Amino acid sequence: MMKLAKKSWFTLIQFATIPVNYILSKLLKLKVVRPSNFHLEHGTLIIANHQSKVDPFLISTHVGKKNILNIVPIRYPVTPEYMNKKILGFFIRLLGGYSVGENSLERLKKLMFTRELLRDKYTVVIFPEGKIVRDADAVAEFEKGAQTLFSENYPVVFVRLNGLNNKHKFKFWQNHSARFEYSEYLGPEVPKEKKVEAMVKFFNVTAPVID
């Protein structure tokens, strides 16, 4: 009953923010590219590079109208830097965010929590770079947490963000080249090795080691 109540609350809040996200997308002149017949399911792990503070909300908004019902509620692991701020942290939690943990033990516990969310059919958006990358459209080396999540072979979608950090500050009035590109949906029937290959090709990153 408690899990159902939490899901309902997150779903309501996230639907309420969709109009705001669309207005922000218009201001950013955001171009969204998705595969034809793009389809997502509950319990999908969405992996993206990280360029701005609003990335998770825009990513979830632009999965396509027919997919939004399939993926809410959505959860987002967030760095303690933001979660520990009283007011900002409160609103992030309302929107589905949770801390990645401040030390090795807490990070391990939160990684296990993320796995539980995926098993409970929540959609989870992660940024395996572990930080916002300000170097033009570069993608940093992915952290180990994403590697661990790959080992259980959840459904996966990759999102490549471009142009949100060209000015090195999030100033939408100066932005003219923001672009989100979504990969094909890779369901549980796709072997984890194939998912790793797809991630490496999509982001042009070094292949993680999967146990």
XYZ file of N, CA and C in Angstrom:
633
model
N 0.825 -1.208 0.000
C 0.000 0.000 0.000
C 0.863 1.263 0.000
N 1.938 1.248 0.813
C 2.836 2.400 0.885
C 3.518 2.642 -0.461
N 3.975 1.564 -1.131
C 4.620 1.708 -2.438
C 3.650 2.283 -3.458
N 2.391 1.817 -3.412
C 1.379 2.318 -4.340
C 1.120 3.795 -4.121
N 1.070 4.215 -2.847
C 0.841 5.627 -2.534
C 1.986 6.489 -3.049
N 3.226 6.015 -2.859
C 4.387 6.760 -3.338
C 4.381 6.863 -4.855
N 4.047 5.770 -5.527
C 3.993 5.796 -6.989
C 2.961 6.805 -7.473
N 1.806 6.827 -6.834
C 0.734 7.753 -7.220
C 1.175 9.202 -7.024
N 1.869 9.466 -5.904
C 2.315 10.825 -5.600
C 3.343 11.297 -6.618
N 4.361 10.471 -6.883
C 5.376 10.848 -7.871
C 4.754 11.045 -9.252
N 3.814 10.174 -9.606
C 3.165 10.268 -10.919
C 2.425 11.592 -11.056
N 1.674 11.959 -10.029
C 0.911 13.207 -10.056
C 1.830 14.415 -10.203
N 2.884 14.476 -9.396
C 3.819 15.600 -9.449
C 4.509 15.674 -10.806
N 4.943 14.545 -11.317
C 5.671 14.542 -12.583
C 4.787 14.941 -13.753
N 3.539 14.513 -13.749
C 2.623 14.960 -14.801
C 2.377 16.469 -14.710
N 2.324 16.991 -13.490
C 2.063 18.419 -13.305
C 3.200 19.285 -13.841
N 4.416 18.747 -13.884
C 5.570 19.541 -14.343
C 5.789 19.471 -15.858
N 5.061 18.609 -16.551
C 5.278 18.444 -17.997
C 5.089 19.749 -18.767
N 4.035 20.545 -18.512
C 3.897 21.811 -19.256
C 5.087 22.747 -19.063
N 5.623 22.799 -17.842
C 6.791 23.644 -17.573
C 7.992 23.161 -18.387
N 8.164 21.843 -18.447
C 9.280 21.273 -19.207
C 9.159 21.575 -20.700
N 7.941 21.563 -21.210
C 7.744 21.880 -22.628
C 8.046 23.345 -22.915
N 7.666 24.225 -22.001
C 7.977 25.655 -22.181
C 9.486 25.862 -22.178
N 10.174 25.214 -21.243
C 11.630 25.311 -21.185
C 12.261 24.783 -22.469
N 11.717 23.703 -23.011
C 12.243 23.135 -24.253
C 12.103 24.105 -25.408
N 10.991 24.831 -25.447
C 10.798 25.836 -26.499
C 11.819 26.958 -26.362
N 12.062 27.390 -25.144
C 13.046 28.447 -24.916
C 14.447 27.994 -25.318
N 14.726 26.722 -25.113
C 16.034 26.160 -25.470
C 16.168 25.874 -26.960
N 15.038 25.944 -27.681
C 15.010 25.538 -29.096
C 15.494 24.101 -29.231
N 15.036 23.277 -28.326
C 15.502 21.903 -28.233
C 14.980 21.055 -29.387
N 15.893 20.358 -30.049
C 15.532 19.407 -31.095
C 15.613 18.003 -30.508
N 14.556 17.214 -30.696
C 14.492 15.865 -30.145
C 14.439 14.851 -31.280
N 15.326 13.872 -31.235
C 15.390 12.828 -32.254
C 15.146 11.479 -31.581
N 14.104 10.778 -32.049
C 13.793 9.443 -31.534
C 13.639 8.466 -32.690
N 13.934 7.198 -32.462
C 13.718 6.198 -33.513
C 12.237 6.097 -33.859
N 11.938 5.674 -35.074
C 10.544 5.450 -35.448
C 9.991 4.302 -34.613
N 8.716 4.376 -34.284
C 8.058 3.362 -33.442
C 8.769 3.184 -32.102
N 9.254 4.285 -31.552
C 9.960 4.256 -30.266
C 8.991 3.848 -29.171
N 9.373 2.842 -28.383
C 8.475 2.307 -27.364
C 9.255 1.975 -26.106
N 8.722 2.373 -24.949
C 9.354 2.090 -23.667
C 8.395 1.319 -22.769
N 8.970 0.627 -21.794
C 8.185 -0.135 -20.829
C 8.537 0.302 -19.410
N 7.650 0.001 -18.461
C 7.965 0.229 -17.045
C 9.233 -0.539 -16.681
N 10.025 0.039 -15.793
C 11.230 -0.632 -15.343
C 12.422 -0.455 -16.265
N 12.385 0.573 -17.120
C 13.489 0.831 -18.043
C 14.570 1.669 -17.369
N 15.815 1.319 -17.624
C 16.963 2.102 -17.179
C 17.356 3.041 -18.311
N 17.228 4.347 -18.074
C 17.598 5.352 -19.073
C 18.959 5.913 -18.705
N 19.925 5.787 -19.603
C 21.298 6.218 -19.352
C 21.622 7.392 -20.278
N 22.082 8.507 -19.695
C 22.368 9.707 -20.478
C 23.661 10.357 -20.011
N 24.306 11.089 -20.920
C 25.390 11.970 -20.486
C 24.772 13.195 -19.813
N 25.573 13.950 -19.095
C 25.028 14.978 -18.197
C 25.566 16.364 -18.573
N 24.645 17.304 -18.865
C 25.074 18.637 -19.286
C 24.460 19.773 -18.491
N 23.326 19.547 -17.833
C 22.685 20.644 -17.104
C 21.830 20.101 -15.970
N 21.386 20.986 -15.103
C 20.602 20.595 -13.935
C 19.198 20.135 -14.295
N 18.704 20.503 -15.463
C 17.342 20.112 -15.829
C 17.312 18.890 -16.741
N 18.450 18.269 -16.994
C 18.522 17.114 -17.896
C 17.485 16.031 -17.579
N 17.393 15.558 -16.326
C 16.487 14.421 -16.077
C 15.035 14.736 -16.385
N 14.616 15.969 -16.136
C 13.214 16.321 -16.352
C 12.892 16.468 -17.835
N 13.828 17.014 -18.597
C 13.621 17.136 -20.040
C 13.689 15.770 -20.720
N 14.599 14.924 -20.268
C 14.718 13.584 -20.854
C 13.418 12.813 -20.704
N 12.836 12.832 -19.514
C 11.611 12.077 -19.275
C 10.413 12.700 -19.987
N 10.427 13.997 -20.184
C 9.318 14.662 -20.873
C 9.281 14.317 -22.350
N 10.444 14.117 -22.963
C 10.511 13.972 -24.423
C 10.649 12.538 -24.909
N 10.179 11.590 -24.101
C 10.166 10.202 -24.569
C 9.039 9.964 -25.574
N 8.163 10.942 -25.735
C 7.017 10.796 -26.625
C 5.740 10.607 -25.825
N 4.655 11.199 -26.294
C 3.402 11.187 -25.543
C 2.912 9.779 -25.233
N 3.059 8.868 -26.196
C 2.540 7.510 -25.977
C 3.363 6.735 -24.948
N 4.600 7.202 -24.691
C 5.458 6.484 -23.747
C 5.396 7.016 -22.320
N 4.915 8.232 -22.144
C 4.933 8.824 -20.808
C 4.148 7.971 -19.812
N 2.972 7.488 -20.239
C 2.179 6.637 -19.352
C 2.895 5.327 -19.025
N 3.768 4.896 -19.946
C 4.483 3.634 -19.738
C 5.639 3.753 -18.752
N 6.129 4.966 -18.508
C 7.358 5.075 -17.719
C 7.207 5.825 -16.396
N 6.107 6.559 -16.182
C 5.958 7.214 -14.886
C 5.487 6.197 -13.858
N 5.913 6.340 -12.587
C 6.777 7.394 -12.060
C 8.252 7.115 -12.358
N 9.024 8.188 -12.425
C 10.433 8.124 -12.766
C 11.254 8.550 -11.552
N 12.358 7.871 -11.319
C 13.242 8.222 -10.213
C 14.615 8.623 -10.760
N 15.284 9.513 -10.015
C 16.558 10.061 -10.459
C 17.558 10.067 -9.303
N 18.668 9.328 -9.387
C 19.717 9.501 -8.381
C 20.417 10.840 -8.577
N 20.633 11.562 -7.486
C 21.163 12.932 -7.531
C 22.333 13.053 -6.555
N 23.313 13.860 -6.893
C 24.475 14.036 -6.024
C 24.072 14.715 -4.709
N 24.746 14.377 -3.596
C 24.433 14.967 -2.289
C 24.559 16.491 -2.292
N 25.397 17.041 -3.160
C 25.572 18.492 -3.243
C 24.234 19.206 -3.374
N 23.329 18.633 -4.168
C 22.013 19.237 -4.367
C 20.990 18.721 -3.359
N 21.073 17.438 -3.012
C 20.085 16.858 -2.111
C 20.184 17.429 -0.704
N 21.366 17.874 -0.296
C 21.557 18.383 1.064
C 21.108 19.825 1.243
N 20.765 20.504 0.170
C 20.235 21.861 0.284
C 18.765 21.779 0.662
N 18.411 22.465 1.739
C 17.097 22.277 2.353
C 15.944 22.461 1.369
N 15.869 23.614 0.730
C 14.728 23.895 -0.151
C 14.855 23.131 -1.462
N 16.035 23.223 -2.100
C 16.239 22.543 -3.379
C 16.077 21.033 -3.210
N 16.666 20.480 -2.151
C 16.558 19.047 -1.914
C 15.116 18.601 -1.733
N 14.313 19.428 -1.053
C 12.891 19.102 -0.852
C 12.175 18.970 -2.185
N 12.387 19.924 -3.088
C 11.703 19.883 -4.384
C 12.232 18.757 -5.264
N 13.523 18.470 -5.171
C 14.072 17.353 -5.945
C 13.435 16.048 -5.511
N 13.245 15.878 -4.196
C 12.593 14.667 -3.694
C 11.151 14.578 -4.175
N 10.456 15.709 -4.194
C 9.088 15.716 -4.701
C 9.022 15.246 -6.151
N 10.067 15.574 -6.925
C 10.100 15.233 -8.347
C 10.637 13.834 -8.606
N 11.020 13.119 -7.553
C 11.472 11.739 -7.726
C 12.948 11.522 -7.512
N 13.675 12.555 -7.102
C 15.110 12.415 -6.891
C 15.445 11.766 -5.563
N 16.604 11.139 -5.500
C 17.120 10.586 -4.250
C 18.643 10.643 -4.302
N 19.265 10.727 -3.145
C 20.713 10.916 -3.066
C 21.466 9.663 -3.504
N 22.613 9.853 -4.153
C 23.472 8.728 -4.521
C 24.340 8.302 -3.344
N 24.327 9.073 -2.252
C 25.128 8.734 -1.082
C 26.412 9.540 -1.012
N 26.880 9.770 0.206
C 28.050 10.627 0.422
C 29.348 9.865 0.627
N 29.281 8.578 0.882
C 30.494 7.791 1.048
C 30.299 6.437 0.376
N 31.324 5.618 0.409
C 31.292 4.342 -0.323
C 30.155 3.436 0.146
N 29.943 3.356 1.459
C 28.891 2.495 1.981
C 27.513 2.999 1.565
N 27.284 4.323 1.681
C 25.995 4.881 1.294
C 25.757 4.718 -0.203
N 26.810 4.893 -1.005
C 26.656 4.740 -2.455
C 26.294 3.304 -2.827
N 26.883 2.349 -2.104
C 26.539 0.947 -2.337
C 25.076 0.683 -1.998
N 24.614 1.236 -0.855
C 23.215 1.058 -0.453
C 22.269 1.683 -1.477
N 22.625 2.861 -1.981
C 21.772 3.527 -2.960
C 21.785 2.793 -4.295
N 22.900 2.157 -4.618
C 22.948 1.346 -5.823
C 21.991 0.162 -5.699
N 21.971 -0.460 -4.521
C 21.028 -1.540 -4.276
C 19.585 -1.030 -4.334
N 19.378 0.186 -3.819
C 18.051 0.800 -3.867
C 17.613 1.020 -5.319
N 18.544 1.458 -6.163
C 18.241 1.656 -7.583
C 17.842 0.341 -8.232
N 18.525 -0.722 -7.897
C 18.174 -2.042 -8.434
C 16.770 -2.452 -7.984
N 16.433 -2.152 -6.726
C 15.094 -2.472 -6.225
C 14.035 -1.681 -6.988
N 14.323 -0.414 -7.262
C 13.369 0.407 -8.015
C 13.099 -0.198 -9.388
N 14.160 -0.604 -10.075
C 14.001 -1.191 -11.410
C 13.222 -2.503 -11.339
N 13.490 -3.300 -10.319
C 12.744 -4.548 -10.163
C 11.270 -4.286 -9.873
N 10.991 -3.161 -9.171
C 9.604 -2.781 -8.870
C 8.947 -2.042 -10.036
N 9.635 -2.006 -11.189
C 9.110 -1.426 -12.429
C 9.022 0.097 -12.416
N 9.880 0.732 -11.613
C 10.074 2.167 -11.768
C 11.025 2.390 -12.952
N 10.862 3.502 -13.633
C 11.848 3.945 -14.606
C 12.895 4.758 -13.852
N 14.169 4.525 -14.146
C 15.246 5.245 -13.480
C 16.137 5.900 -14.535
N 16.384 7.205 -14.370
C 17.290 7.943 -15.248
C 18.601 8.143 -14.509
N 19.708 7.650 -15.085
C 21.003 7.829 -14.434
C 21.983 8.544 -15.358
N 22.928 9.226 -14.733
C 24.003 9.919 -15.447
C 25.324 9.313 -14.971
N 25.814 8.274 -15.657
C 26.974 7.531 -15.141
C 28.291 8.287 -15.175
N 28.294 9.496 -15.741
C 29.496 10.330 -15.630
C 29.700 10.804 -14.195
N 28.599 10.872 -13.426
C 28.679 11.286 -12.036
C 28.782 12.778 -11.836
N 28.682 13.554 -12.898
C 28.816 15.010 -12.782
C 28.333 15.661 -14.073
N 28.070 16.966 -13.999
C 27.769 17.743 -15.200
C 29.078 18.015 -15.932
N 29.103 17.726 -17.221
C 30.313 17.904 -18.022
C 30.187 19.193 -18.826
N 31.081 20.142 -18.564
C 31.013 21.461 -19.188
C 31.879 21.583 -20.435
N 32.593 20.538 -20.800
C 33.511 20.597 -21.930
C 32.756 20.366 -23.230
N 32.187 21.452 -23.768
C 31.420 21.398 -25.024
C 30.449 20.221 -24.980
N 30.513 19.316 -25.974
C 29.590 18.188 -26.029
C 30.269 16.875 -25.681
N 31.348 16.941 -24.934
C 32.112 15.741 -24.587
C 31.344 14.865 -23.609
N 31.667 13.587 -23.623
C 31.123 12.634 -22.661
C 32.282 12.118 -21.826
N 32.174 12.254 -20.509
C 33.245 11.810 -19.612
C 33.186 10.299 -19.428
N 34.222 9.755 -18.805
C 34.248 8.325 -18.514
C 33.113 7.978 -17.560
N 32.431 6.873 -17.819
C 31.296 6.475 -17.006
C 31.765 5.847 -15.697
N 31.036 6.140 -14.616
C 31.363 5.613 -13.307
C 30.965 4.130 -13.191
N 31.424 3.469 -12.124
C 31.236 2.029 -11.969
C 29.794 1.627 -11.693
N 28.992 2.548 -11.138
C 27.610 2.198 -10.801
C 26.822 1.705 -11.989
N 27.002 2.345 -13.140
C 26.294 1.930 -14.349
C 26.716 0.538 -14.767
N 27.975 0.218 -14.570
C 28.475 -1.106 -14.928
C 27.756 -2.177 -14.122
N 27.556 -1.911 -12.831
C 26.879 -2.873 -11.971
C 25.432 -3.076 -12.401
N 24.756 -1.989 -12.762
C 23.364 -2.096 -13.181
C 23.229 -2.894 -14.473
N 24.222 -2.813 -15.335
C 24.197 -3.584 -16.571
C 24.185 -5.089 -16.297
N 24.778 -5.495 -15.205
C 24.957 -6.919 -14.949
C 23.635 -7.656 -14.781
N 22.552 -6.940 -14.443
C 21.256 -7.592 -14.256
C 20.364 -7.487 -15.481
N 20.861 -6.872 -16.519
C 20.201 -6.892 -17.826
C 18.785 -6.308 -17.817
N 18.659 -5.089 -17.269
C 17.375 -4.394 -17.322
C 17.136 -3.851 -18.738
N 15.882 -3.557 -19.086
C 15.640 -2.838 -20.346
C 16.368 -1.496 -20.317
N 16.960 -1.106 -21.433
C 17.817 0.080 -21.458
C 17.497 0.956 -22.661
N 17.583 2.275 -22.428
C 17.569 3.270 -23.505
C 18.682 4.262 -23.214
N 19.408 4.680 -24.243
C 20.463 5.675 -24.105
C 19.983 7.002 -24.671
N 20.421 8.097 -24.043
C 20.080 9.440 -24.531
C 21.356 10.262 -24.615
N 21.654 10.761 -25.806
C 22.839 11.610 -26.006
C 22.390 13.067 -26.025
N 22.930 13.870 -25.097
C 22.601 15.288 -24.997
C 23.700 16.101 -25.664
N 23.301 17.067 -26.452
C 24.248 17.966 -27.109
C 23.759 19.407 -27.011
N 24.681 20.317 -26.793
C 24.375 21.736 -26.941
C 23.852 22.446 -25.717
N 23.624 21.729 -24.614
C 23.109 22.403 -23.430
C 24.211 23.105 -22.644
N 25.455 22.841 -22.970
C 26.556 23.445 -22.217
C 27.529 24.201 -23.114
N 27.099 24.565 -24.307
C 28.014 25.243 -25.230
C 28.518 26.573 -24.689
N 27.709 27.227 -23.868
C 28.091 28.524 -23.311
C 28.726 28.377 -21.927
N 28.863 27.132 -21.463
C 29.443 26.831 -20.160
C 28.596 27.355 -19.006
N 27.430 27.875 -19.336
C 26.441 28.240 -18.337
C 25.081 27.939 -18.938
N 24.130 27.622 -18.080
C 22.815 27.261 -18.604
C 22.000 28.538 -18.870
N 22.263 29.149 -20.048
C 21.563 30.374 -20.451
C 20.777 30.070 -21.718
N 19.487 29.801 -21.548
C 18.704 29.342 -22.679
C 18.599 30.384 -23.788
N 18.686 31.671 -23.440
C 18.536 32.704 -24.458
C 19.749 32.780 -25.386
N 20.832 32.110 -25.021
C 22.013 32.083 -25.875
C 22.143 30.772 -26.638
N 21.216 29.862 -26.443
C 21.357 28.521 -26.981
C 20.605 28.381 -28.297
N 21.275 27.798 -29.295
C 20.641 27.614 -30.601
C 20.883 26.219 -31.167
N 21.431 25.306 -30.375
C 21.792 24.007 -30.942
C 21.545 22.852 -29.981
N 20.607 22.997 -29.051
C 20.333 21.916 -28.101
C 19.655 20.754 -28.810
N 20.110 19.540 -28.491
C 19.601 18.349 -29.178
C 19.627 17.152 -28.240
N 18.518 16.393 -28.212
C 18.436 15.131 -27.493
C 18.253 14.024 -28.522
N 19.092 13.010 -28.459
C 18.963 11.863 -29.359
C 18.767 10.595 -28.531
N 17.662 9.891 -28.796
C 17.330 8.670 -28.073
C 17.726 7.450 -28.903
N 18.241 6.429 -28.222
C 18.600 5.191 -28.900
C 17.363 4.307 -29.062
N 17.544 3.184 -29.730
C 16.509 2.163 -29.763
C 16.304 1.602 -28.358
N 15.116 1.114 -28.086
C 14.822 0.427 -26.827
C 15.433 -0.963 -26.874
N 16.248 -1.276 -25.865
C 16.893 -2.589 -25.773
C 16.272 -3.343 -24.612
N 15.398 -4.274 -24.920
C 14.645 -4.990 -23.897
C 15.452 -6.059 -23.195
N 14.832 -6.757 -22.230
C 15.544 -7.774 -21.449
C 16.009 -8.962 -22.280
N 15.438 -9.127 -23.470
C 15.870 -10.238 -24.325
C 17.217 -9.968 -24.994
N 17.657 -8.708 -24.970
C 18.953 -8.352 -25.555
C 20.050 -8.654 -24.541
N 21.055 -9.461 -24.892
C 22.128 -9.802 -23.932
C 22.850 -8.558 -23.440
N 23.306 -8.609 -22.194
C 23.971 -7.440 -21.609
C 25.213 -7.048 -22.400
N 25.898 -8.031 -22.997
C 27.083 -7.710 -23.797
C 26.715 -6.836 -24.993
N 25.567 -7.125 -25.599
C 25.106 -6.324 -26.739
C 24.730 -4.919 -26.287
N 24.194 -4.806 -25.077
C 23.848 -3.487 -24.546
C 25.108 -2.659 -24.310
N 26.146 -3.309 -23.808
C 27.419 -2.611 -23.604
C 27.969 -2.122 -24.941
N 27.940 -2.980 -25.943
C 28.420 -2.591 -27.279
C 27.635 -1.393 -27.810
N 26.320 -1.428 -27.610
C 25.473 -0.333 -28.086
C 25.793 0.963 -27.353
N 26.037 0.883 -26.042
C 26.365 2.070 -25.258
C 27.690 2.681 -25.707
N 28.696 1.820 -25.902
C 30.012 2.290 -26.324
C 29.914 3.015 -27.665
N 29.180 2.435 -28.583
C 29.021 3.045 -29.906
C 28.216 4.335 -29.841
N 27.161 4.333 -29.035
C 26.252 5.484 -28.976
C 26.930 6.703 -28.349
N 27.681 6.484 -27.271
C 28.318 7.587 -26.544
C 29.793 7.790 -26.902
N 30.353 6.825 -27.619
C 31.782 6.874 -27.944
C 32.625 6.916 -26.674
N 32.351 5.939 -25.783
C 33.074 5.840 -24.512
C 33.807 4.506 -24.459
N 34.686 4.368 -23.479
C 35.396 3.113 -23.274
C 34.432 2.066 -22.696
N 34.533 0.855 -23.184
C 33.645 -0.205 -22.712
C 33.889 -0.500 -21.243
N 32.831 -0.500 -20.415
C 32.993 -0.868 -18.996
C 33.210 -2.360 -18.857
N 33.765 -2.748 -17.732
C 33.962 -4.176 -17.444
C 32.716 -4.700 -16.760
N 32.072 -5.706 -17.347
C 30.862 -6.281 -16.793
C 31.168 -7.684 -16.284
N 30.945 -7.901 -14.989
C 31.191 -9.222 -14.411
C 30.091 -10.206 -14.786
